[in-house]
Amino acid sequence: MYEIKQGQLSDILAIETNIPEFGTPKTLEIIKQKLADKTYLLLVAYYNEQPVGYKLGYALSDTVFYSWLGAVMPEHRGHGLAQKMLNEQEAWLKTQNYQAVQVKTMNRFRAMLAMLVKNNYHIIDIEPGDTSLDNKIRFEKVF
């Protein structure tokens, strides 16, 4: 049984080390430094009370939120967890009166690109990478 709820930053570590697409998993220290003095939301997907996915973001301003990191362990993909966490994040952002959410992904992450387009996120910037697959694409959704 899957459950999505606000989690602890330490929950991320168990997930990060199990994501093959991540070359260098984020450390708790790096995450805490990035979030220092910021309003943030961490949603964690749990399976039998074990963390298997997460979505972490923080406020860029009083009106714009940045969805910074997210992942679902490979063995738990295909259950709609990324979509459910996106829905939960957007619902929370609306209750907090944010007007927009931004997210960045790479061209190589096709499932993420498709999910963002399907959910009415629009491309607002592209940062060239070493190859076209490494291009970073910034999306935004306005509420």
PDB file of C-alpha atoms in Angstrom:
ATOM      1  CA  MET A   1       0.000   0.000   0.000  1.00  0.00           C
ATOM      2  CA  TYR A   2       1.397   3.374  -1.040  1.00  0.00           C
ATOM      3  CA  GLU A   3       0.999   6.507   1.042  1.00  0.00           C
ATOM      4  CA  ILE A   4       2.176  10.033   0.262  1.00  0.00           C
ATOM      5  CA  LYS A   5       2.787  12.457   3.104  1.00  0.00           C
ATOM      6  CA  GLN A   6       5.206  15.108   4.261  1.00  0.00           C
ATOM      7  CA  GLY A   7       8.448  13.414   5.209  1.00  0.00           C
ATOM      8  CA  GLN A   8      11.796  13.988   6.862  1.00  0.00           C
ATOM      9  CA  LEU A   9      14.903  15.078   4.960  1.00  0.00           C
ATOM     10  CA  SER A  10      16.648  11.896   6.098  1.00  0.00           C
ATOM     11  CA  ASP A  11      14.050   9.900   4.106  1.00  0.00           C
ATOM     12  CA  ILE A  12      15.629  11.220   0.913  1.00  0.00           C
ATOM     13  CA  LEU A  13      18.942   9.453   1.500  1.00  0.00           C
ATOM     14  CA  ALA A  14      17.496   5.932   1.289  1.00  0.00           C
ATOM     15  CA  ILE A  15      15.882   6.847  -2.017  1.00  0.00           C
ATOM     16  CA  GLU A  16      18.784   8.813  -3.571  1.00  0.00           C
ATOM     17  CA  THR A  17      21.209   5.899  -3.349  1.00  0.00           C
ATOM     18  CA  ASN A  18      18.728   3.669  -5.218  1.00  0.00           C
ATOM     19  CA  ILE A  19      18.227   5.880  -8.278  1.00  0.00           C
ATOM     20  CA  PRO A  20      20.437   4.634 -11.137  1.00  0.00           C
ATOM     21  CA  GLU A  21      20.006   7.880 -13.121  1.00  0.00           C
ATOM     22  CA  PHE A  22      21.692   9.901 -10.372  1.00  0.00           C
ATOM     23  CA  GLY A  23      25.455   9.928 -10.813  1.00  0.00           C
ATOM     24  CA  THR A  24      26.179  11.455  -7.427  1.00  0.00           C
ATOM     25  CA  PRO A  25      23.426  11.196  -4.816  1.00  0.00           C
ATOM     26  CA  LYS A  26      22.798  14.359  -2.814  1.00  0.00           C
ATOM     27  CA  THR A  27      24.032  14.319   0.767  1.00  0.00           C
ATOM     28  CA  LEU A  28      21.921  15.486   3.684  1.00  0.00           C
ATOM     29  CA  GLU A  29      24.432  18.301   4.240  1.00  0.00           C
ATOM     30  CA  ILE A  30      24.041  19.610   0.665  1.00  0.00           C
ATOM     31  CA  ILE A  31      20.252  19.427   0.919  1.00  0.00           C
ATOM     32  CA  LYS A  32      20.182  21.242   4.262  1.00  0.00           C
ATOM     33  CA  GLN A  33      22.500  23.969   2.948  1.00  0.00           C
ATOM     34  CA  LYS A  34      20.259  24.536  -0.078  1.00  0.00           C
ATOM     35  CA  LEU A  35      17.128  24.742   2.074  1.00  0.00           C
ATOM     36  CA  ALA A  36      18.577  26.933   4.832  1.00  0.00           C
ATOM     37  CA  ASP A  37      16.274  29.901   5.509  1.00  0.00           C
ATOM     38  CA  LYS A  38      13.807  28.775   2.813  1.00  0.00           C
ATOM     39  CA  THR A  39      10.227  27.621   3.038  1.00  0.00           C
ATOM     40  CA  TYR A  40      10.188  24.094   1.636  1.00  0.00           C
ATOM     41  CA  LEU A  41       7.915  21.126   1.117  1.00  0.00           C
ATOM     42  CA  LEU A  42       9.076  17.517   1.127  1.00  0.00           C
ATOM     43  CA  LEU A  43       6.589  14.909   0.003  1.00  0.00           C
ATOM     44  CA  VAL A  44       7.575  11.277   0.417  1.00  0.00           C
ATOM     45  CA  ALA A  45       5.928   8.217  -1.085  1.00  0.00           C
ATOM     46  CA  TYR A  46       6.027   5.297   1.319  1.00  0.00           C
ATOM     47  CA  TYR A  47       5.454   1.629   0.575  1.00  0.00           C
ATOM     48  CA  ASN A  48       4.838  -0.444   3.714  1.00  0.00           C
ATOM     49  CA  GLU A  49       6.177   2.557   5.672  1.00  0.00           C
ATOM     50  CA  GLN A  50       9.487   2.555   3.744  1.00  0.00           C
ATOM     51  CA  PRO A  51      10.393   5.643   1.648  1.00  0.00           C
ATOM     52  CA  VAL A  52      10.383   4.804  -2.078  1.00  0.00           C
ATOM     53  CA  GLY A  53       9.980   8.203  -3.737  1.00  0.00           C
ATOM     54  CA  TYR A  54      10.084  11.898  -2.975  1.00  0.00           C
ATOM     55  CA  LYS A  55       9.458  15.394  -4.310  1.00  0.00           C
ATOM     56  CA  LEU A  56      11.289  18.308  -2.695  1.00  0.00           C
ATOM     57  CA  GLY A  57      10.941  21.975  -3.482  1.00  0.00           C
ATOM     58  CA  TYR A  58      11.389  25.412  -1.965  1.00  0.00           C
ATOM     59  CA  ALA A  59      10.168  28.984  -2.293  1.00  0.00           C
ATOM     60  CA  LEU A  60      11.980  31.199  -4.784  1.00  0.00           C
ATOM     61  CA  SER A  61       9.804  34.115  -3.646  1.00  0.00           C
ATOM     62  CA  ASP A  62       6.464  34.691  -1.948  1.00  0.00           C
ATOM     63  CA  THR A  63       4.699  33.764  -5.188  1.00  0.00           C
ATOM     64  CA  VAL A  64       6.988  31.310  -7.027  1.00  0.00           C
ATOM     65  CA  PHE A  65       7.969  27.830  -5.827  1.00  0.00           C
ATOM     66  CA  TYR A  66      10.770  25.698  -7.295  1.00  0.00           C
ATOM     67  CA  SER A  67      10.321  21.934  -7.444  1.00  0.00           C
ATOM     68  CA  TRP A  68      13.989  21.062  -6.976  1.00  0.00           C
ATOM     69  CA  LEU A  69      14.461  17.305  -6.591  1.00  0.00           C
ATOM     70  CA  GLY A  70      12.379  14.220  -7.067  1.00  0.00           C
ATOM     71  CA  ALA A  71      12.687  10.537  -7.776  1.00  0.00           C
ATOM     72  CA  VAL A  72      10.961   7.185  -7.507  1.00  0.00           C
ATOM     73  CA  MET A  73      12.927   3.978  -7.023  1.00  0.00           C
ATOM     74  CA  PRO A  74      12.856   1.885 -10.221  1.00  0.00           C
ATOM     75  CA  GLU A  75      11.004  -1.050  -8.653  1.00  0.00           C
ATOM     76  CA  HIS A  76       8.166   1.306  -7.614  1.00  0.00           C
ATOM     77  CA  ARG A  77       7.748   3.120 -10.920  1.00  0.00           C
ATOM     78  CA  GLY A  78       4.608   2.666 -12.984  1.00  0.00           C
ATOM     79  CA  HIS A  79       2.241   3.159 -10.032  1.00  0.00           C
ATOM     80  CA  GLY A  80       1.634   6.864 -10.659  1.00  0.00           C
ATOM     81  CA  LEU A  81       3.646   8.000  -7.649  1.00  0.00           C
ATOM     82  CA  ALA A  82       5.357  10.910  -9.433  1.00  0.00           C
ATOM     83  CA  GLN A  83       1.968  12.147 -10.663  1.00  0.00           C
ATOM     84  CA  LYS A  84       0.421  11.776  -7.201  1.00  0.00           C
ATOM     85  CA  MET A  85       3.274  13.720  -5.599  1.00  0.00           C
ATOM     86  CA  LEU A  86       2.987  16.429  -8.279  1.00  0.00           C
ATOM     87  CA  ASN A  87      -0.752  16.693  -7.554  1.00  0.00           C
ATOM     88  CA  GLU A  88      -0.130  16.900  -3.792  1.00  0.00           C
ATOM     89  CA  GLN A  89       2.562  19.537  -4.287  1.00  0.00           C
ATOM     90  CA  GLU A  90       0.330  21.684  -6.496  1.00  0.00           C
ATOM     91  CA  ALA A  91      -2.574  21.422  -4.037  1.00  0.00           C
ATOM     92  CA  TRP A  92      -0.307  22.523  -1.170  1.00  0.00           C
ATOM     93  CA  LEU A  93       1.119  25.392  -3.240  1.00  0.00           C
ATOM     94  CA  LYS A  94      -2.373  26.690  -3.973  1.00  0.00           C
ATOM     95  CA  THR A  95      -3.290  26.632  -0.264  1.00  0.00           C
ATOM     96  CA  GLN A  96      -0.102  28.616   0.427  1.00  0.00           C
ATOM     97  CA  ASN A  97      -1.068  31.200  -2.238  1.00  0.00           C
ATOM     98  CA  TYR A  98       1.811  30.552  -4.620  1.00  0.00           C
ATOM     99  CA  GLN A  99       1.056  31.784  -8.120  1.00  0.00           C
ATOM    100  CA  ALA A 100       3.487  29.564 -10.032  1.00  0.00           C
ATOM    101  CA  VAL A 101       5.734  26.536  -9.755  1.00  0.00           C
ATOM    102  CA  GLN A 102       8.929  25.990 -11.726  1.00  0.00           C
ATOM    103  CA  VAL A 103      10.884  22.811 -12.326  1.00  0.00           C
ATOM    104  CA  LYS A 104      13.987  21.899 -14.295  1.00  0.00           C
ATOM    105  CA  THR A 105      14.692  18.559 -15.941  1.00  0.00           C
ATOM    106  CA  MET A 106      17.022  17.200 -18.571  1.00  0.00           C
ATOM    107  CA  ASN A 107      16.119  16.191 -22.086  1.00  0.00           C
ATOM    108  CA  ARG A 108      17.155  12.596 -21.277  1.00  0.00           C
ATOM    109  CA  PHE A 109      14.345  12.163 -18.732  1.00  0.00           C
ATOM    110  CA  ARG A 110      11.535  11.498 -21.215  1.00  0.00           C
ATOM    111  CA  ALA A 111       8.950  10.337 -18.661  1.00  0.00           C
ATOM    112  CA  MET A 112       9.422  13.528 -16.649  1.00  0.00           C
ATOM    113  CA  LEU A 113       9.138  15.687 -19.776  1.00  0.00           C
ATOM    114  CA  ALA A 114       5.924  13.929 -20.776  1.00  0.00           C
ATOM    115  CA  MET A 115       4.423  14.295 -17.302  1.00  0.00           C
ATOM    116  CA  LEU A 116       5.182  18.019 -17.188  1.00  0.00           C
ATOM    117  CA  VAL A 117       3.676  18.681 -20.625  1.00  0.00           C
ATOM    118  CA  LYS A 118       0.618  16.569 -19.747  1.00  0.00           C
ATOM    119  CA  ASN A 119       0.132  18.684 -16.603  1.00  0.00           C
ATOM    120  CA  ASN A 120       0.223  22.020 -18.480  1.00  0.00           C
ATOM    121  CA  TYR A 121       3.765  23.061 -17.603  1.00  0.00           C
ATOM    122  CA  HIS A 122       5.328  25.335 -20.223  1.00  0.00           C
ATOM    123  CA  ILE A 123       8.980  25.651 -21.261  1.00  0.00           C
ATOM    124  CA  ILE A 124      10.414  28.979 -20.144  1.00  0.00           C
ATOM    125  CA  ASP A 125      14.156  28.395 -20.612  1.00  0.00           C
ATOM    126  CA  ILE A 126      16.716  25.925 -21.971  1.00  0.00           C
ATOM    127  CA  GLU A 127      20.306  25.641 -20.767  1.00  0.00           C
ATOM    128  CA  PRO A 128      22.514  23.880 -23.329  1.00  0.00           C
ATOM    129  CA  GLY A 129      24.366  20.809 -22.088  1.00  0.00           C
ATOM    130  CA  ASP A 130      27.310  18.851 -23.472  1.00  0.00           C
ATOM    131  CA  THR A 131      24.880  16.918 -25.694  1.00  0.00           C
ATOM    132  CA  SER A 132      21.229  17.507 -26.572  1.00  0.00           C
ATOM    133  CA  LEU A 133      20.267  14.867 -23.992  1.00  0.00           C
ATOM    134  CA  ASP A 134      22.033  16.957 -21.342  1.00  0.00           C
ATOM    135  CA  ASN A 135      20.079  20.130 -22.147  1.00  0.00           C
ATOM    136  CA  LYS A 136      18.331  21.417 -19.025  1.00  0.00           C
ATOM    137  CA  ILE A 137      14.778  22.503 -19.668  1.00  0.00           C
ATOM    138  CA  ARG A 138      13.031  24.850 -17.238  1.00  0.00           C
ATOM    139  CA  PHE A 139       9.243  24.601 -17.035  1.00  0.00           C
ATOM    140  CA  GLU A 140       6.664  26.733 -15.283  1.00  0.00           C
ATOM    141  CA  LYS A 141       3.018  26.298 -14.407  1.00  0.00           C
ATOM    142  CA  VAL A 142       0.980  29.332 -13.426  1.00  0.00           C
ATOM    143  CA  PHE A 143      -2.017  28.787 -11.156  1.00  0.00           C
TER     144      PHE A 143
END
